[in-house]
């Protein structure tokens, strides 16, 4: 199920892949399906995907920042949500290799989908969160699941994401180096 939370600051919806309520707080998981080599840090707006042994480069929106937007929408749901610890988890599935991915913010984890149990075990060691109303948490999460099943809300969210090109890797174009190589190649064939 997908979770769709009302994002009050942008008057739209924020779609979250998975939210888990644990004794330590909420775990927000963003799952990405990529192949190739991936490079990026928590502070870069875009990360890089390299395919075909370096012949193809694409950029995609930083999934840590994307999930931070989801967490912001969650915190806007109520005073309780604003106070709860919320963990930012980004998991990659598919045939990808995290080559140079760095992050240091507490409560942020980036890894492979098969690392989920290790991440949850780490979070379990952080101490318990102070839930003031567990029924409210369950109600908000149930409502989010209903929103995620609403075709009109989903279509609106998809259109918003497509207009921003966040989920569509964009080719990285290096004009000068390509021109320079052609120029050098032409020099070599002149007699």
mmCIF file with all atom_site columns, C-alpha atoms in Angstrom:
data_model
loop_
_atom_site.group_PDB
_atom_site.id
_atom_site.type_symbol
_atom_site.label_atom_id
_atom_site.label_alt_id
_atom_site.label_comp_id
_atom_site.label_asym_id
_atom_site.label_entity_id
_atom_site.label_seq_id
_atom_site.pdbx_PDB_ins_code
_atom_site.Cartn_x
_atom_site.Cartn_y
_atom_site.Cartn_z
_atom_site.occupancy
_atom_site.B_iso_or_equiv
_atom_site.pdbx_formal_charge
_atom_site.auth_seq_id
_atom_site.auth_comp_id
_atom_site.auth_asym_id
_atom_site.auth_atom_id
_atom_site.pdbx_PDB_model_num
ATOM 1   C CA . UNK A 1 1   ? 0.000  0.000  0.000   1.00 0.00 ? 1   UNK A CA 1
ATOM 2   C CA . UNK A 1 2   ? 1.066  3.556  -0.666  1.00 0.00 ? 2   UNK A CA 1
ATOM 3   C CA . UNK A 1 3   ? 0.566  6.263  1.914   1.00 0.00 ? 3   UNK A CA 1
ATOM 4   C CA . UNK A 1 4   ? -0.591 9.700  0.785   1.00 0.00 ? 4   UNK A CA 1
ATOM 5   C CA . UNK A 1 5   ? -0.420 12.486 3.351   1.00 0.00 ? 5   UNK A CA 1
ATOM 6   C CA . UNK A 1 6   ? -1.770 15.960 2.902   1.00 0.00 ? 6   UNK A CA 1
ATOM 7   C CA . UNK A 1 7   ? 1.182  18.278 2.551   1.00 0.00 ? 7   UNK A CA 1
ATOM 8   C CA . UNK A 1 8   ? -0.126 21.515 4.054   1.00 0.00 ? 8   UNK A CA 1
ATOM 9   C CA . UNK A 1 9   ? 2.787  23.751 3.053   1.00 0.00 ? 9   UNK A CA 1
ATOM 10  C CA . UNK A 1 10  ? 2.400  22.929 -0.657  1.00 0.00 ? 10  UNK A CA 1
ATOM 11  C CA . UNK A 1 11  ? -1.362 22.214 -0.741  1.00 0.00 ? 11  UNK A CA 1
ATOM 12  C CA . UNK A 1 12  ? -0.897 18.820 -2.375  1.00 0.00 ? 12  UNK A CA 1
ATOM 13  C CA . UNK A 1 13  ? -0.143 15.254 -1.311  1.00 0.00 ? 13  UNK A CA 1
ATOM 14  C CA . UNK A 1 14  ? 3.094  13.566 -0.393  1.00 0.00 ? 14  UNK A CA 1
ATOM 15  C CA . UNK A 1 15  ? 3.253  9.883  -1.369  1.00 0.00 ? 15  UNK A CA 1
ATOM 16  C CA . UNK A 1 16  ? 5.298  7.647  0.909   1.00 0.00 ? 16  UNK A CA 1
ATOM 17  C CA . UNK A 1 17  ? 6.299  4.087  0.048   1.00 0.00 ? 17  UNK A CA 1
ATOM 18  C CA . UNK A 1 18  ? 6.169  2.712  3.578   1.00 0.00 ? 18  UNK A CA 1
ATOM 19  C CA . UNK A 1 19  ? 5.678  3.975  7.138   1.00 0.00 ? 19  UNK A CA 1
ATOM 20  C CA . UNK A 1 20  ? 6.298  1.701  10.115  1.00 0.00 ? 20  UNK A CA 1
ATOM 21  C CA . UNK A 1 21  ? 5.233  2.729  13.617  1.00 0.00 ? 21  UNK A CA 1
ATOM 22  C CA . UNK A 1 22  ? 7.796  1.268  16.015  1.00 0.00 ? 22  UNK A CA 1
ATOM 23  C CA . UNK A 1 23  ? 8.340  1.797  19.754  1.00 0.00 ? 23  UNK A CA 1
ATOM 24  C CA . UNK A 1 24  ? 11.285 4.048  18.757  1.00 0.00 ? 24  UNK A CA 1
ATOM 25  C CA . UNK A 1 25  ? 9.192  6.286  16.485  1.00 0.00 ? 25  UNK A CA 1
ATOM 26  C CA . UNK A 1 26  ? 8.110  6.298  12.856  1.00 0.00 ? 26  UNK A CA 1
ATOM 27  C CA . UNK A 1 27  ? 10.272 4.729  10.181  1.00 0.00 ? 27  UNK A CA 1
ATOM 28  C CA . UNK A 1 28  ? 9.699  6.268  6.740   1.00 0.00 ? 28  UNK A CA 1
ATOM 29  C CA . UNK A 1 29  ? 11.059 4.114  3.937   1.00 0.00 ? 29  UNK A CA 1
ATOM 30  C CA . UNK A 1 30  ? 11.666 5.245  0.370   1.00 0.00 ? 30  UNK A CA 1
ATOM 31  C CA . UNK A 1 31  ? 12.366 2.348  -2.014  1.00 0.00 ? 31  UNK A CA 1
ATOM 32  C CA . UNK A 1 32  ? 14.207 2.981  -5.290  1.00 0.00 ? 32  UNK A CA 1
ATOM 33  C CA . UNK A 1 33  ? 14.697 0.521  -8.140  1.00 0.00 ? 33  UNK A CA 1
ATOM 34  C CA . UNK A 1 34  ? 17.856 1.458  -10.049 1.00 0.00 ? 34  UNK A CA 1
ATOM 35  C CA . UNK A 1 35  ? 20.642 -0.278 -11.890 1.00 0.00 ? 35  UNK A CA 1
ATOM 36  C CA . UNK A 1 36  ? 24.236 0.774  -12.495 1.00 0.00 ? 36  UNK A CA 1
ATOM 37  C CA . UNK A 1 37  ? 26.538 2.717  -10.228 1.00 0.00 ? 37  UNK A CA 1
ATOM 38  C CA . UNK A 1 38  ? 25.058 5.392  -7.978  1.00 0.00 ? 38  UNK A CA 1
ATOM 39  C CA . UNK A 1 39  ? 26.854 8.436  -6.575  1.00 0.00 ? 39  UNK A CA 1
ATOM 40  C CA . UNK A 1 40  ? 25.606 11.179 -4.255  1.00 0.00 ? 40  UNK A CA 1
ATOM 41  C CA . UNK A 1 41  ? 25.565 12.755 -0.828  1.00 0.00 ? 41  UNK A CA 1
ATOM 42  C CA . UNK A 1 42  ? 22.826 13.975 1.478   1.00 0.00 ? 42  UNK A CA 1
ATOM 43  C CA . UNK A 1 43  ? 23.549 17.617 0.562   1.00 0.00 ? 43  UNK A CA 1
ATOM 44  C CA . UNK A 1 44  ? 23.551 17.257 -3.238  1.00 0.00 ? 44  UNK A CA 1
ATOM 45  C CA . UNK A 1 45  ? 20.210 18.101 -4.884  1.00 0.00 ? 45  UNK A CA 1
ATOM 46  C CA . UNK A 1 46  ? 20.780 15.489 -7.590  1.00 0.00 ? 46  UNK A CA 1
ATOM 47  C CA . UNK A 1 47  ? 22.562 12.159 -7.551  1.00 0.00 ? 47  UNK A CA 1
ATOM 48  C CA . UNK A 1 48  ? 24.223 10.453 -10.509 1.00 0.00 ? 48  UNK A CA 1
ATOM 49  C CA . UNK A 1 49  ? 23.486 7.072  -12.063 1.00 0.00 ? 49  UNK A CA 1
ATOM 50  C CA . UNK A 1 50  ? 26.142 5.617  -14.388 1.00 0.00 ? 50  UNK A CA 1
ATOM 51  C CA . UNK A 1 51  ? 25.265 2.863  -16.846 1.00 0.00 ? 51  UNK A CA 1
ATOM 52  C CA . UNK A 1 52  ? 26.932 1.009  -19.678 1.00 0.00 ? 52  UNK A CA 1
ATOM 53  C CA . UNK A 1 53  ? 30.460 1.154  -18.194 1.00 0.00 ? 53  UNK A CA 1
ATOM 54  C CA . UNK A 1 54  ? 30.406 4.940  -17.924 1.00 0.00 ? 54  UNK A CA 1
ATOM 55  C CA . UNK A 1 55  ? 28.978 5.652  -21.373 1.00 0.00 ? 55  UNK A CA 1
ATOM 56  C CA . UNK A 1 56  ? 25.609 6.813  -20.013 1.00 0.00 ? 56  UNK A CA 1
ATOM 57  C CA . UNK A 1 57  ? 25.113 9.203  -17.094 1.00 0.00 ? 57  UNK A CA 1
ATOM 58  C CA . UNK A 1 58  ? 21.815 10.252 -15.598 1.00 0.00 ? 58  UNK A CA 1
ATOM 59  C CA . UNK A 1 59  ? 20.865 12.436 -12.685 1.00 0.00 ? 59  UNK A CA 1
ATOM 60  C CA . UNK A 1 60  ? 17.948 11.879 -10.329 1.00 0.00 ? 60  UNK A CA 1
ATOM 61  C CA . UNK A 1 61  ? 16.523 13.801 -7.400  1.00 0.00 ? 61  UNK A CA 1
ATOM 62  C CA . UNK A 1 62  ? 18.266 13.065 -4.113  1.00 0.00 ? 62  UNK A CA 1
ATOM 63  C CA . UNK A 1 63  ? 16.159 10.331 -2.425  1.00 0.00 ? 63  UNK A CA 1
ATOM 64  C CA . UNK A 1 64  ? 17.235 11.478 1.050   1.00 0.00 ? 64  UNK A CA 1
ATOM 65  C CA . UNK A 1 65  ? 15.813 14.943 0.303   1.00 0.00 ? 65  UNK A CA 1
ATOM 66  C CA . UNK A 1 66  ? 12.740 13.374 -1.278  1.00 0.00 ? 66  UNK A CA 1
ATOM 67  C CA . UNK A 1 67  ? 12.091 11.347 1.863   1.00 0.00 ? 67  UNK A CA 1
ATOM 68  C CA . UNK A 1 68  ? 12.794 14.414 4.043   1.00 0.00 ? 68  UNK A CA 1
ATOM 69  C CA . UNK A 1 69  ? 9.866  16.053 2.229   1.00 0.00 ? 69  UNK A CA 1
ATOM 70  C CA . UNK A 1 70  ? 7.729  13.042 3.141   1.00 0.00 ? 70  UNK A CA 1
ATOM 71  C CA . UNK A 1 71  ? 8.819  13.367 6.768   1.00 0.00 ? 71  UNK A CA 1
ATOM 72  C CA . UNK A 1 72  ? 7.958  17.077 6.748   1.00 0.00 ? 72  UNK A CA 1
ATOM 73  C CA . UNK A 1 73  ? 4.443  16.232 5.513   1.00 0.00 ? 73  UNK A CA 1
ATOM 74  C CA . UNK A 1 74  ? 4.137  13.633 8.280   1.00 0.00 ? 74  UNK A CA 1
ATOM 75  C CA . UNK A 1 75  ? 5.232  16.103 10.968  1.00 0.00 ? 75  UNK A CA 1
ATOM 76  C CA . UNK A 1 76  ? 2.517  18.504 9.776   1.00 0.00 ? 76  UNK A CA 1
ATOM 77  C CA . UNK A 1 77  ? -0.231 15.997 10.609  1.00 0.00 ? 77  UNK A CA 1
ATOM 78  C CA . UNK A 1 78  ? -0.443 16.878 14.311  1.00 0.00 ? 78  UNK A CA 1
ATOM 79  C CA . UNK A 1 79  ? 1.467  18.123 17.337  1.00 0.00 ? 79  UNK A CA 1
ATOM 80  C CA . UNK A 1 80  ? 2.246  14.511 18.274  1.00 0.00 ? 80  UNK A CA 1
ATOM 81  C CA . UNK A 1 81  ? 3.732  13.749 14.849  1.00 0.00 ? 81  UNK A CA 1
ATOM 82  C CA . UNK A 1 82  ? 5.820  16.919 15.078  1.00 0.00 ? 82  UNK A CA 1
ATOM 83  C CA . UNK A 1 83  ? 7.419  15.616 18.303  1.00 0.00 ? 83  UNK A CA 1
ATOM 84  C CA . UNK A 1 84  ? 7.958  11.974 17.359  1.00 0.00 ? 84  UNK A CA 1
ATOM 85  C CA . UNK A 1 85  ? 11.347 10.738 16.181  1.00 0.00 ? 85  UNK A CA 1
ATOM 86  C CA . UNK A 1 86  ? 11.026 9.956  12.461  1.00 0.00 ? 86  UNK A CA 1
ATOM 87  C CA . UNK A 1 87  ? 13.760 7.990  10.693  1.00 0.00 ? 87  UNK A CA 1
ATOM 88  C CA . UNK A 1 88  ? 14.677 8.600  7.047   1.00 0.00 ? 88  UNK A CA 1
ATOM 89  C CA . UNK A 1 89  ? 15.409 5.257  5.350   1.00 0.00 ? 89  UNK A CA 1
ATOM 90  C CA . UNK A 1 90  ? 16.289 4.962  1.642   1.00 0.00 ? 90  UNK A CA 1
ATOM 91  C CA . UNK A 1 91  ? 16.595 1.441  0.272   1.00 0.00 ? 91  UNK A CA 1
ATOM 92  C CA . UNK A 1 92  ? 17.765 0.534  -3.219  1.00 0.00 ? 92  UNK A CA 1
ATOM 93  C CA . UNK A 1 93  ? 16.536 -2.550 -4.994  1.00 0.00 ? 93  UNK A CA 1
ATOM 94  C CA . UNK A 1 94  ? 17.578 -3.747 -8.412  1.00 0.00 ? 94  UNK A CA 1
ATOM 95  C CA . UNK A 1 95  ? 21.005 -4.326 -9.858  1.00 0.00 ? 95  UNK A CA 1
ATOM 96  C CA . UNK A 1 96  ? 22.749 -1.222 -8.544  1.00 0.00 ? 96  UNK A CA 1
ATOM 97  C CA . UNK A 1 97  ? 25.952 -0.516 -6.656  1.00 0.00 ? 97  UNK A CA 1
ATOM 98  C CA . UNK A 1 98  ? 26.205 2.369  -4.210  1.00 0.00 ? 98  UNK A CA 1
ATOM 99  C CA . UNK A 1 99  ? 29.666 3.558  -5.244  1.00 0.00 ? 99  UNK A CA 1
ATOM 100 C CA . UNK A 1 100 ? 30.108 6.861  -3.432  1.00 0.00 ? 100 UNK A CA 1
ATOM 101 C CA . UNK A 1 101 ? 27.003 7.594  -1.378  1.00 0.00 ? 101 UNK A CA 1
ATOM 102 C CA . UNK A 1 102 ? 27.524 9.565  1.803   1.00 0.00 ? 102 UNK A CA 1
ATOM 103 C CA . UNK A 1 103 ? 25.289 10.786 4.606   1.00 0.00 ? 103 UNK A CA 1
ATOM 104 C CA . UNK A 1 104 ? 25.850 11.656 8.239   1.00 0.00 ? 104 UNK A CA 1
ATOM 105 C CA . UNK A 1 105 ? 22.570 12.996 9.610   1.00 0.00 ? 105 UNK A CA 1
ATOM 106 C CA . UNK A 1 106 ? 21.326 11.093 12.665  1.00 0.00 ? 106 UNK A CA 1
ATOM 107 C CA . UNK A 1 107 ? 18.364 8.857  11.854  1.00 0.00 ? 107 UNK A CA 1
ATOM 108 C CA . UNK A 1 108 ? 19.177 8.646  8.145   1.00 0.00 ? 108 UNK A CA 1
ATOM 109 C CA . UNK A 1 109 ? 20.123 5.337  6.566   1.00 0.00 ? 109 UNK A CA 1
ATOM 110 C CA . UNK A 1 110 ? 20.876 4.494  2.932   1.00 0.00 ? 110 UNK A CA 1
ATOM 111 C CA . UNK A 1 111 ? 21.464 0.957  1.755   1.00 0.00 ? 111 UNK A CA 1
ATOM 112 C CA . UNK A 1 112 ? 20.111 -2.013 -0.103  1.00 0.00 ? 112 UNK A CA 1
ATOM 113 C CA . UNK A 1 113 ? 16.627 -3.465 0.361   1.00 0.00 ? 113 UNK A CA 1
ATOM 114 C CA . UNK A 1 114 ? 18.065 -6.641 1.865   1.00 0.00 ? 114 UNK A CA 1
ATOM 115 C CA . UNK A 1 115 ? 19.605 -4.503 4.682   1.00 0.00 ? 115 UNK A CA 1
ATOM 116 C CA . UNK A 1 116 ? 16.211 -3.590 6.169   1.00 0.00 ? 116 UNK A CA 1
ATOM 117 C CA . UNK A 1 117 ? 16.451 -5.943 9.154   1.00 0.00 ? 117 UNK A CA 1
ATOM 118 C CA . UNK A 1 118 ? 19.870 -4.574 10.096  1.00 0.00 ? 118 UNK A CA 1
ATOM 119 C CA . UNK A 1 119 ? 18.542 -0.989 9.867   1.00 0.00 ? 119 UNK A CA 1
ATOM 120 C CA . UNK A 1 120 ? 15.506 -1.818 12.024  1.00 0.00 ? 120 UNK A CA 1
ATOM 121 C CA . UNK A 1 121 ? 17.783 -3.535 14.559  1.00 0.00 ? 121 UNK A CA 1
ATOM 122 C CA . UNK A 1 122 ? 19.927 -0.374 14.727  1.00 0.00 ? 122 UNK A CA 1
ATOM 123 C CA . UNK A 1 123 ? 16.859 1.802  15.257  1.00 0.00 ? 123 UNK A CA 1
ATOM 124 C CA . UNK A 1 124 ? 15.646 -0.570 17.989  1.00 0.00 ? 124 UNK A CA 1
ATOM 125 C CA . UNK A 1 125 ? 18.688 0.453  20.037  1.00 0.00 ? 125 UNK A CA 1
ATOM 126 C CA . UNK A 1 126 ? 17.713 4.159  20.072  1.00 0.00 ? 126 UNK A CA 1
ATOM 127 C CA . UNK A 1 127 ? 15.292 4.108  22.988  1.00 0.00 ? 127 UNK A CA 1
ATOM 128 C CA . UNK A 1 128 ? 11.549 4.465  23.040  1.00 0.00 ? 128 UNK A CA 1
ATOM 129 C CA . UNK A 1 129 ? 9.537  7.345  21.633  1.00 0.00 ? 129 UNK A CA 1
ATOM 130 C CA . UNK A 1 130 ? 6.888  9.113  23.674  1.00 0.00 ? 130 UNK A CA 1
ATOM 131 C CA . UNK A 1 131 ? 3.600  8.518  21.895  1.00 0.00 ? 131 UNK A CA 1
ATOM 132 C CA . UNK A 1 132 ? 0.876  10.686 23.415  1.00 0.00 ? 132 UNK A CA 1
ATOM 133 C CA . UNK A 1 133 ? -1.976 9.067  21.457  1.00 0.00 ? 133 UNK A CA 1
ATOM 134 C CA . UNK A 1 134 ? -1.317 5.786  19.640  1.00 0.00 ? 134 UNK A CA 1
ATOM 135 C CA . UNK A 1 135 ? -4.897 5.762  18.339  1.00 0.00 ? 135 UNK A CA 1
ATOM 136 C CA . UNK A 1 136 ? -4.227 9.052  16.546  1.00 0.00 ? 136 UNK A CA 1
ATOM 137 C CA . UNK A 1 137 ? -1.161 7.552  14.874  1.00 0.00 ? 137 UNK A CA 1
ATOM 138 C CA . UNK A 1 138 ? -3.185 4.535  13.723  1.00 0.00 ? 138 UNK A CA 1
ATOM 139 C CA . UNK A 1 139 ? -6.011 6.793  12.472  1.00 0.00 ? 139 UNK A CA 1
ATOM 140 C CA . UNK A 1 140 ? -3.679 9.064  10.484  1.00 0.00 ? 140 UNK A CA 1
ATOM 141 C CA . UNK A 1 141 ? -1.875 6.090  8.924   1.00 0.00 ? 141 UNK A CA 1
ATOM 142 C CA . UNK A 1 142 ? -5.208 4.410  8.014   1.00 0.00 ? 142 UNK A CA 1
ATOM 143 C CA . UNK A 1 143 ? -6.392 7.642  6.397   1.00 0.00 ? 143 UNK A CA 1
ATOM 144 C CA . UNK A 1 144 ? -3.136 7.873  4.459   1.00 0.00 ? 144 UNK A CA 1
ATOM 145 C CA . UNK A 1 145 ? -3.649 4.346  3.103   1.00 0.00 ? 145 UNK A CA 1
ATOM 146 C CA . UNK A 1 146 ? -7.175 5.319  1.966   1.00 0.00 ? 146 UNK A CA 1
ATOM 147 C CA . UNK A 1 147 ? -5.740 8.434  0.290   1.00 0.00 ? 147 UNK A CA 1
ATOM 148 C CA . UNK A 1 148 ? -3.118 6.256  -1.422  1.00 0.00 ? 148 UNK A CA 1
ATOM 149 C CA . UNK A 1 149 ? -5.909 4.099  -2.865  1.00 0.00 ? 149 UNK A CA 1
ATOM 150 C CA . UNK A 1 150 ? -7.912 7.105  -4.140  1.00 0.00 ? 150 UNK A CA 1
ATOM 151 C CA . UNK A 1 151 ? -7.415 7.291  -7.947  1.00 0.00 ? 151 UNK A CA 1
ATOM 152 C CA . UNK A 1 152 ? -7.946 11.073 -8.062  1.00 0.00 ? 152 UNK A CA 1
ATOM 153 C CA . UNK A 1 153 ? -5.325 11.732 -5.371  1.00 0.00 ? 153 UNK A CA 1
ATOM 154 C CA . UNK A 1 154 ? -2.859 9.311  -6.967  1.00 0.00 ? 154 UNK A CA 1
ATOM 155 C CA . UNK A 1 155 ? -3.340 10.878 -10.437 1.00 0.00 ? 155 UNK A CA 1
ATOM 156 C CA . UNK A 1 156 ? -2.839 14.362 -9.006  1.00 0.00 ? 156 UNK A CA 1
ATOM 157 C CA . UNK A 1 157 ? 0.351  13.290 -7.231  1.00 0.00 ? 157 UNK A CA 1
ATOM 158 C CA . UNK A 1 158 ? 1.724  11.532 -10.331 1.00 0.00 ? 158 UNK A CA 1
ATOM 159 C CA . UNK A 1 159 ? 1.110  14.653 -12.434 1.00 0.00 ? 159 UNK A CA 1
ATOM 160 C CA . UNK A 1 160 ? 2.877  16.797 -9.815  1.00 0.00 ? 160 UNK A CA 1
ATOM 161 C CA . UNK A 1 161 ? 5.921  14.484 -9.685  1.00 0.00 ? 161 UNK A CA 1
ATOM 162 C CA . UNK A 1 162 ? 6.120  14.276 -13.491 1.00 0.00 ? 162 UNK A CA 1
ATOM 163 C CA . UNK A 1 163 ? 6.007  18.066 -13.790 1.00 0.00 ? 163 UNK A CA 1
ATOM 164 C CA . UNK A 1 164 ? 9.042  18.246 -11.490 1.00 0.00 ? 164 UNK A CA 1
ATOM 165 C CA . UNK A 1 165 ? 10.900 15.341 -13.196 1.00 0.00 ? 165 UNK A CA 1
ATOM 166 C CA . UNK A 1 166 ? 11.872 13.963 -9.767  1.00 0.00 ? 166 UNK A CA 1
ATOM 167 C CA . UNK A 1 167 ? 11.347 10.295 -10.545 1.00 0.00 ? 167 UNK A CA 1
ATOM 168 C CA . UNK A 1 168 ? 12.674 10.412 -14.105 1.00 0.00 ? 168 UNK A CA 1
ATOM 169 C CA . UNK A 1 169 ? 16.446 10.170 -14.447 1.00 0.00 ? 169 UNK A CA 1
ATOM 170 C CA . UNK A 1 170 ? 17.716 12.970 -16.677 1.00 0.00 ? 170 UNK A CA 1
ATOM 171 C CA . UNK A 1 171 ? 20.718 12.505 -18.975 1.00 0.00 ? 171 UNK A CA 1
ATOM 172 C CA . UNK A 1 172 ? 23.846 14.358 -17.980 1.00 0.00 ? 172 UNK A CA 1
ATOM 173 C CA . UNK A 1 173 ? 25.222 16.159 -21.025 1.00 0.00 ? 173 UNK A CA 1
ATOM 174 C CA . UNK A 1 174 ? 28.851 17.215 -21.253 1.00 0.00 ? 174 UNK A CA 1
ATOM 175 C CA . UNK A 1 175 ? 29.090 19.338 -24.381 1.00 0.00 ? 175 UNK A CA 1
ATOM 176 C CA . UNK A 1 176 ? 32.677 20.541 -24.202 1.00 0.00 ? 176 UNK A CA 1
ATOM 177 C CA . UNK A 1 177 ? 34.431 17.206 -23.699 1.00 0.00 ? 177 UNK A CA 1
ATOM 178 C CA . UNK A 1 178 ? 32.469 15.605 -26.538 1.00 0.00 ? 178 UNK A CA 1
ATOM 179 C CA . UNK A 1 179 ? 33.286 18.532 -28.883 1.00 0.00 ? 179 UNK A CA 1
ATOM 180 C CA . UNK A 1 180 ? 36.919 18.402 -27.844 1.00 0.00 ? 180 UNK A CA 1
ATOM 181 C CA . UNK A 1 181 ? 37.158 14.692 -28.668 1.00 0.00 ? 181 UNK A CA 1
ATOM 182 C CA . UNK A 1 182 ? 35.665 15.238 -32.125 1.00 0.00 ? 182 UNK A CA 1
ATOM 183 C CA . UNK A 1 183 ? 38.078 18.087 -32.782 1.00 0.00 ? 183 UNK A CA 1
ATOM 184 C CA . UNK A 1 184 ? 41.068 15.969 -31.745 1.00 0.00 ? 184 UNK A CA 1
ATOM 185 C CA . UNK A 1 185 ? 39.837 13.052 -33.868 1.00 0.00 ? 185 UNK A CA 1
ATOM 186 C CA . UNK A 1 186 ? 39.608 15.308 -36.935 1.00 0.00 ? 186 UNK A CA 1
ATOM 187 C CA . UNK A 1 187 ? 43.139 16.577 -36.362 1.00 0.00 ? 187 UNK A CA 1
ATOM 188 C CA . UNK A 1 188 ? 44.469 13.038 -36.353 1.00 0.00 ? 188 UNK A CA 1
ATOM 189 C CA . UNK A 1 189 ? 42.985 12.113 -39.727 1.00 0.00 ? 189 UNK A CA 1
ATOM 190 C CA . UNK A 1 190 ? 44.278 15.153 -41.638 1.00 0.00 ? 190 UNK A CA 1
ATOM 191 C CA . UNK A 1 191 ? 47.239 14.508 -43.921 1.00 0.00 ? 191 UNK A CA 1
#
